[in-house]
Amino acid sequence: MGTPGKVLYMIGGGEFGGAEQHLLGLVKSLDPGEWAPHVAVFYNGEFADRLRELKIPVTLIAPRTVKALAGLVPVRKIIREMKPDILHTHGVRSNLLGRLANQLEGHPAASNTTIHSILSLDYPIKWKRILFGILEKITWPLVDHFILVSRSMKESLMKEGLPEKKASVIHNAIELPKQPPARPEFSLIREELGLSQDAVLVGTVARLHKVKGHAYLIQAIRKLKEKYPNVHYVWVGGGEMYTELKEEVQRAGLENVIHFLGARKDVPELLPQFDLFVLPSVMEGFGLAALEAQMSGIPVIATAVGGLLEVIEDGRDGLLVPPQDPDALAKAMDRVLSSPDQFRLMARTGQEKAFQYGSLDRLIQETTDVCRWRRNNKPKEYPPEKRATDLRSMVLVLYLTTRVSSFHHNP
């Protein structure tokens, strides 16, 4: 077969969210005879720990350098020493540093980027949203191929100028168990929370970020509290809005029914213990959490946004509601909670679909097909005239990056 292709993956890794789950599932399943992965991260955390447990090479790039031009130095060093066949970036900062470092090294690696979310919704602060949007688009010409996790994301980015000939859609996926998980006879999470075994649990797995829509779920829960006193809401995930959401829950008088679990490693074990799963996102690139919930065989309610429209068929394998609409969300939850038996068939249909289309094997095959083609059609070093054009763009990027660092330290 020859020498395995060297792939340098870059990702923040500060959280263990959908992008990190995606990449972990991919790198641990690659054929070692064909591919030799190496992952560069900006943070030591659960993601990096899991990679090390799997004996996958990991390089930590200090977070303080990532926010300034100094971040280019270690990335260039990795590229120069590793000489990867493929550079595959995930996330805005990884994209920026990886693309520029690869270009400064003479473009030795074919450059791929997987885009997991809509950038404008990841940055609630206006100046960051504008600045990172500019930085991302300026460096698009330095990418050989883009992978989008949903058709809706591809359509959205094409409207912003993403070249269609450079883009393909590879739907996200999860590692499926050999058999569909069964609901446990004894619920450990109910015991952990001090609840009776007959308490009804509504689960949400999402990082605590504005784009995930927890604030709208709080409003919906307020509308249902009196009708369903035995229903408890379990929120799995950490994030920047933890304190703000805790305070909002207290103001709503819901602190006894909404339980914050933080980030957990046992999500696959938690999901079958829920009676209902709700994902109230304002936007989703794909909606991996909804797919995981379907795989677990529980009813799913989600918002009709982004990739969720490609995960859930409303009324057949789940329920979809308009985003940012607490009334519609409460009505959908009421439908399921008042007639749980009626929605068991819907849950089974969702589970069957998840096992049919959500396999990690499919994602690995489609992604390695792209990498294989890119490796065999690796771009040559840029000619001087094109390099000059790109360098002019890079000067602007480098200046803006410096300003990012300045703004970060002087808000």
Short mmCIF file of N, CA and C in Angstrom, two decimals, residues 103-212:
data_model
loop_
_atom_site.label_atom_id
_atom_site.label_comp_id
_atom_site.label_asym_id
_atom_site.label_seq_id
_atom_site.Cartn_x
_atom_site.Cartn_y
_atom_site.Cartn_z
N GLN A 103 0.60 28.34 3.81
CA GLN A 103 0.97 29.20 2.69
C GLN A 103 2.39 29.73 2.85
N LEU A 104 2.74 30.13 4.06
CA LEU A 104 4.08 30.65 4.31
C LEU A 104 5.15 29.59 4.13
N GLU A 105 4.76 28.33 4.28
CA GLU A 105 5.69 27.22 4.05
C GLU A 105 5.68 26.76 2.59
N GLY A 106 5.06 27.54 1.73
CA GLY A 106 5.05 27.20 0.31
C GLY A 106 3.93 26.26 -0.08
N HIS A 107 2.90 26.16 0.77
CA HIS A 107 1.72 25.34 0.47
C HIS A 107 2.12 23.87 0.26
N PRO A 108 2.83 23.27 1.22
CA PRO A 108 3.27 21.88 1.03
C PRO A 108 2.16 20.86 1.21
N ALA A 109 1.09 21.22 1.92
CA ALA A 109 0.02 20.26 2.19
C ALA A 109 -1.26 20.68 1.47
N ALA A 110 -2.01 19.70 0.99
CA ALA A 110 -3.35 19.99 0.48
C ALA A 110 -4.19 20.46 1.66
N SER A 111 -4.90 21.56 1.49
CA SER A 111 -5.61 22.20 2.60
C SER A 111 -7.11 21.93 2.53
N ASN A 112 -7.61 21.23 3.55
CA ASN A 112 -9.05 20.96 3.69
C ASN A 112 -9.58 21.69 4.91
N THR A 113 -10.82 22.10 4.86
CA THR A 113 -11.50 22.69 6.03
C THR A 113 -12.88 22.07 6.16
N THR A 114 -13.21 21.60 7.36
CA THR A 114 -14.58 21.21 7.65
C THR A 114 -15.25 22.34 8.41
N ILE A 115 -16.38 22.81 7.89
CA ILE A 115 -17.12 23.89 8.54
C ILE A 115 -18.32 23.28 9.25
N HIS A 116 -18.37 23.46 10.57
CA HIS A 116 -19.38 22.81 11.40
C HIS A 116 -20.55 23.72 11.76
N SER A 117 -20.35 25.04 11.66
CA SER A 117 -21.40 25.95 12.11
C SER A 117 -21.32 27.26 11.35
N ILE A 118 -22.39 28.04 11.46
CA ILE A 118 -22.43 29.36 10.83
C ILE A 118 -21.68 30.34 11.72
N LEU A 119 -20.61 30.90 11.21
CA LEU A 119 -19.71 31.73 12.00
C LEU A 119 -20.43 32.90 12.65
N SER A 120 -21.34 33.54 11.93
CA SER A 120 -21.99 34.74 12.46
C SER A 120 -22.78 34.48 13.73
N LEU A 121 -23.22 33.22 13.93
CA LEU A 121 -23.99 32.89 15.12
C LEU A 121 -23.11 32.40 16.26
N ASP A 122 -21.85 32.12 15.98
CA ASP A 122 -20.93 31.68 17.03
C ASP A 122 -20.35 32.85 17.81
N TYR A 123 -20.45 34.06 17.26
CA TYR A 123 -19.86 35.22 17.89
C TYR A 123 -20.94 36.27 18.16
N PRO A 124 -21.53 36.28 19.36
CA PRO A 124 -22.59 37.24 19.67
C PRO A 124 -22.10 38.69 19.74
N ILE A 125 -20.78 38.88 20.00
CA ILE A 125 -20.23 40.23 20.06
C ILE A 125 -19.99 40.72 18.63
N LYS A 126 -20.57 41.87 18.30
CA LYS A 126 -20.63 42.31 16.91
C LYS A 126 -19.26 42.47 16.27
N TRP A 127 -18.31 43.13 16.96
CA TRP A 127 -17.01 43.38 16.31
C TRP A 127 -16.26 42.08 16.05
N LYS A 128 -16.41 41.11 16.95
CA LYS A 128 -15.76 39.82 16.72
C LYS A 128 -16.40 39.11 15.52
N ARG A 129 -17.73 39.20 15.45
CA ARG A 129 -18.46 38.55 14.36
C ARG A 129 -18.00 39.11 13.01
N ILE A 130 -17.89 40.43 12.93
CA ILE A 130 -17.48 41.07 11.68
C ILE A 130 -16.02 40.74 11.36
N LEU A 131 -15.16 40.88 12.36
CA LEU A 131 -13.74 40.69 12.13
C LEU A 131 -13.40 39.26 11.74
N PHE A 132 -13.93 38.28 12.48
CA PHE A 132 -13.62 36.90 12.15
C PHE A 132 -14.27 36.48 10.83
N GLY A 133 -15.40 37.11 10.50
CA GLY A 133 -16.01 36.84 9.20
C GLY A 133 -15.10 37.29 8.06
N ILE A 134 -14.49 38.47 8.23
CA ILE A 134 -13.56 38.97 7.22
C ILE A 134 -12.33 38.07 7.11
N LEU A 135 -11.78 37.70 8.28
CA LEU A 135 -10.59 36.85 8.29
C LEU A 135 -10.85 35.51 7.62
N GLU A 136 -12.01 34.94 7.90
CA GLU A 136 -12.34 33.64 7.32
C GLU A 136 -12.43 33.73 5.79
N LYS A 137 -13.16 34.72 5.30
CA LYS A 137 -13.38 34.83 3.86
C LYS A 137 -12.10 35.17 3.10
N ILE A 138 -11.26 36.03 3.69
CA ILE A 138 -10.02 36.41 3.02
C ILE A 138 -9.13 35.19 2.76
N THR A 139 -9.20 34.21 3.66
CA THR A 139 -8.33 33.04 3.51
C THR A 139 -9.00 31.87 2.79
N TRP A 140 -10.23 32.04 2.34
CA TRP A 140 -10.88 30.98 1.55
C TRP A 140 -10.04 30.56 0.33
N PRO A 141 -9.41 31.50 -0.39
CA PRO A 141 -8.63 31.09 -1.56
C PRO A 141 -7.45 30.16 -1.22
N LEU A 142 -7.06 30.11 0.04
CA LEU A 142 -5.94 29.26 0.44
C LEU A 142 -6.38 27.83 0.74
N VAL A 143 -7.66 27.54 0.57
CA VAL A 143 -8.21 26.21 0.86
C VAL A 143 -8.45 25.46 -0.44
N ASP A 144 -8.05 24.20 -0.46
CA ASP A 144 -8.26 23.37 -1.65
C ASP A 144 -9.63 22.72 -1.67
N HIS A 145 -10.17 22.40 -0.48
CA HIS A 145 -11.48 21.76 -0.44
C HIS A 145 -12.18 22.05 0.88
N PHE A 146 -13.48 22.33 0.79
CA PHE A 146 -14.31 22.55 1.98
C PHE A 146 -15.28 21.38 2.15
N ILE A 147 -15.43 20.92 3.38
CA ILE A 147 -16.44 19.92 3.72
C ILE A 147 -17.48 20.59 4.60
N LEU A 148 -18.73 20.54 4.18
CA LEU A 148 -19.83 21.11 4.95
C LEU A 148 -20.64 19.98 5.56
N VAL A 149 -21.11 20.15 6.80
CA VAL A 149 -21.78 19.05 7.49
C VAL A 149 -23.27 18.96 7.17
N SER A 150 -23.78 19.88 6.34
CA SER A 150 -25.19 19.79 5.92
C SER A 150 -25.38 20.55 4.61
N ARG A 151 -26.44 20.19 3.90
CA ARG A 151 -26.75 20.88 2.64
C ARG A 151 -27.13 22.33 2.91
N SER A 152 -27.85 22.57 4.00
CA SER A 152 -28.28 23.93 4.30
C SER A 152 -27.07 24.84 4.53
N MET A 153 -26.03 24.30 5.16
CA MET A 153 -24.83 25.10 5.39
C MET A 153 -24.13 25.41 4.07
N LYS A 154 -24.07 24.45 3.19
CA LYS A 154 -23.44 24.68 1.89
C LYS A 154 -24.18 25.78 1.14
N GLU A 155 -25.50 25.70 1.12
CA GLU A 155 -26.30 26.71 0.42
C GLU A 155 -26.09 28.09 1.03
N SER A 156 -26.03 28.15 2.36
CA SER A 156 -25.84 29.42 3.04
C SER A 156 -24.48 30.03 2.71
N LEU A 157 -23.43 29.23 2.73
CA LEU A 157 -22.09 29.75 2.48
C LEU A 157 -21.85 30.06 1.01
N MET A 158 -22.52 29.34 0.12
CA MET A 158 -22.39 29.67 -1.30
C MET A 158 -22.95 31.06 -1.58
N LYS A 159 -23.98 31.45 -0.85
CA LYS A 159 -24.53 32.80 -1.01
C LYS A 159 -23.52 33.86 -0.57
N GLU A 160 -22.58 33.46 0.29
CA GLU A 160 -21.55 34.39 0.75
C GLU A 160 -20.29 34.32 -0.10
N GLY A 161 -20.32 33.48 -1.14
CA GLY A 161 -19.19 33.44 -2.06
C GLY A 161 -18.33 32.20 -2.00
N LEU A 162 -18.70 31.20 -1.20
CA LEU A 162 -17.93 29.96 -1.17
C LEU A 162 -18.04 29.27 -2.53
N PRO A 163 -16.91 28.95 -3.18
CA PRO A 163 -16.97 28.33 -4.51
C PRO A 163 -17.53 26.91 -4.46
N GLU A 164 -18.59 26.67 -5.23
CA GLU A 164 -19.26 25.36 -5.21
C GLU A 164 -18.32 24.24 -5.65
N LYS A 165 -17.44 24.52 -6.60
CA LYS A 165 -16.56 23.46 -7.12
C LYS A 165 -15.56 22.98 -6.08
N LYS A 166 -15.38 23.77 -5.02
CA LYS A 166 -14.46 23.38 -3.95
C LYS A 166 -15.17 22.76 -2.76
N ALA A 167 -16.48 22.61 -2.82
CA ALA A 167 -17.25 22.22 -1.63
C ALA A 167 -17.99 20.90 -1.82
N SER A 168 -18.06 20.13 -0.76
CA SER A 168 -18.88 18.92 -0.75
C SER A 168 -19.57 18.80 0.60
N VAL A 169 -20.68 18.08 0.62
CA VAL A 169 -21.45 17.88 1.85
C VAL A 169 -21.20 16.46 2.36
N ILE A 170 -20.76 16.37 3.61
CA ILE A 170 -20.63 15.08 4.29
C ILE A 170 -21.37 15.21 5.61
N HIS A 171 -22.54 14.60 5.69
CA HIS A 171 -23.33 14.71 6.91
C HIS A 171 -22.58 14.12 8.10
N ASN A 172 -22.77 14.75 9.23
CA ASN A 172 -22.15 14.28 10.46
C ASN A 172 -22.66 12.88 10.81
N ALA A 173 -21.99 12.22 11.73
CA ALA A 173 -22.36 10.85 12.09
C ALA A 173 -21.88 10.54 13.49
N ILE A 174 -22.30 9.41 14.01
CA ILE A 174 -21.92 8.99 15.35
C ILE A 174 -21.47 7.53 15.32
N GLU A 175 -20.73 7.16 16.34
CA GLU A 175 -20.32 5.77 16.48
C GLU A 175 -21.49 4.98 17.05
N LEU A 176 -22.03 4.08 16.26
CA LEU A 176 -23.23 3.34 16.66
C LEU A 176 -22.86 2.07 17.43
N PRO A 177 -23.64 1.75 18.46
CA PRO A 177 -23.43 0.47 19.14
C PRO A 177 -23.90 -0.67 18.25
N LYS A 178 -23.50 -1.89 18.58
CA LYS A 178 -23.90 -3.04 17.77
C LYS A 178 -25.40 -3.27 17.84
N GLN A 179 -25.98 -2.97 19.00
CA GLN A 179 -27.42 -3.13 19.20
C GLN A 179 -28.01 -1.82 19.69
N PRO A 180 -29.26 -1.50 19.30
CA PRO A 180 -29.91 -0.30 19.82
C PRO A 180 -29.95 -0.34 21.34
N PRO A 181 -29.61 0.77 22.01
CA PRO A 181 -29.62 0.77 23.48
C PRO A 181 -31.03 0.61 24.04
N ALA A 182 -31.14 -0.12 25.13
CA ALA A 182 -32.43 -0.33 25.79
C ALA A 182 -32.54 0.59 26.99
N ARG A 183 -33.75 0.96 27.33
CA ARG A 183 -33.97 1.77 28.52
C ARG A 183 -33.63 0.95 29.76
N PRO A 184 -32.76 1.44 30.64
CA PRO A 184 -32.38 0.66 31.82
C PRO A 184 -33.54 0.52 32.81
N GLU A 185 -33.57 -0.62 33.48
CA GLU A 185 -34.62 -0.84 34.49
C GLU A 185 -34.44 0.10 35.68
N PHE A 186 -33.19 0.42 36.00
CA PHE A 186 -32.92 1.34 37.11
C PHE A 186 -32.15 2.53 36.56
N SER A 187 -32.64 3.73 36.83
CA SER A 187 -32.04 4.94 36.29
C SER A 187 -31.02 5.53 37.27
N LEU A 188 -29.76 5.48 36.89
CA LEU A 188 -28.70 6.02 37.74
C LEU A 188 -28.76 7.54 37.83
N ILE A 189 -29.17 8.20 36.73
CA ILE A 189 -29.21 9.66 36.78
C ILE A 189 -30.34 10.14 37.69
N ARG A 190 -31.44 9.41 37.75
CA ARG A 190 -32.49 9.78 38.70
C ARG A 190 -31.99 9.63 40.13
N GLU A 191 -31.25 8.56 40.37
CA GLU A 191 -30.67 8.36 41.71
C GLU A 191 -29.67 9.48 42.02
N GLU A 192 -28.83 9.82 41.05
CA GLU A 192 -27.83 10.88 41.25
C GLU A 192 -28.48 12.21 41.60
N LEU A 193 -29.61 12.50 40.99
CA LEU A 193 -30.31 13.77 41.22
C LEU A 193 -31.26 13.72 42.41
N GLY A 194 -31.36 12.55 43.05
CA GLY A 194 -32.26 12.41 44.19
C GLY A 194 -33.72 12.39 43.81
N LEU A 195 -34.02 11.87 42.62
CA LEU A 195 -35.40 11.84 42.13
C LEU A 195 -35.94 10.42 42.20
N SER A 196 -37.25 10.32 42.24
CA SER A 196 -37.87 9.00 42.23
C SER A 196 -37.69 8.37 40.86
N GLN A 197 -37.77 7.05 40.81
CA GLN A 197 -37.57 6.34 39.56
C GLN A 197 -38.70 6.59 38.56
N ASP A 198 -39.84 7.11 39.03
CA ASP A 198 -40.93 7.39 38.10
C ASP A 198 -40.96 8.86 37.67
N ALA A 199 -39.96 9.64 38.07
CA ALA A 199 -39.88 11.03 37.62
C ALA A 199 -39.66 11.06 36.11
N VAL A 200 -40.33 11.98 35.44
CA VAL A 200 -40.19 12.13 33.99
C VAL A 200 -39.01 13.06 33.71
N LEU A 201 -38.11 12.63 32.84
CA LEU A 201 -36.92 13.42 32.52
C LEU A 201 -36.93 13.89 31.07
N VAL A 202 -36.73 15.19 30.90
CA VAL A 202 -36.58 15.79 29.58
C VAL A 202 -35.14 16.25 29.46
N GLY A 203 -34.40 15.67 28.54
CA GLY A 203 -32.98 15.97 28.43
C GLY A 203 -32.64 16.94 27.31
N THR A 204 -31.58 17.70 27.53
CA THR A 204 -31.00 18.58 26.50
C THR A 204 -29.49 18.45 26.59
N VAL A 205 -28.85 18.13 25.49
CA VAL A 205 -27.39 18.04 25.44
C VAL A 205 -26.91 19.11 24.47
N ALA A 206 -26.29 20.15 25.01
CA ALA A 206 -25.81 21.26 24.18
C ALA A 206 -24.91 22.14 25.03
N ARG A 207 -23.91 22.73 24.40
CA ARG A 207 -23.08 23.66 25.15
C ARG A 207 -23.92 24.88 25.52
N LEU A 208 -23.57 25.51 26.63
CA LEU A 208 -24.35 26.64 27.13
C LEU A 208 -23.91 27.90 26.40
N HIS A 209 -24.49 28.09 25.25
CA HIS A 209 -24.15 29.19 24.35
C HIS A 209 -25.46 29.76 23.82
N LYS A 210 -25.46 31.04 23.53
CA LYS A 210 -26.68 31.71 23.08
C LYS A 210 -27.31 31.03 21.89
N VAL A 211 -26.49 30.51 20.98
CA VAL A 211 -27.01 29.91 19.75
C VAL A 211 -27.79 28.63 20.01
N LYS A 212 -27.62 28.03 21.19
CA LYS A 212 -28.31 26.77 21.51
C LYS A 212 -29.73 26.99 22.04
#
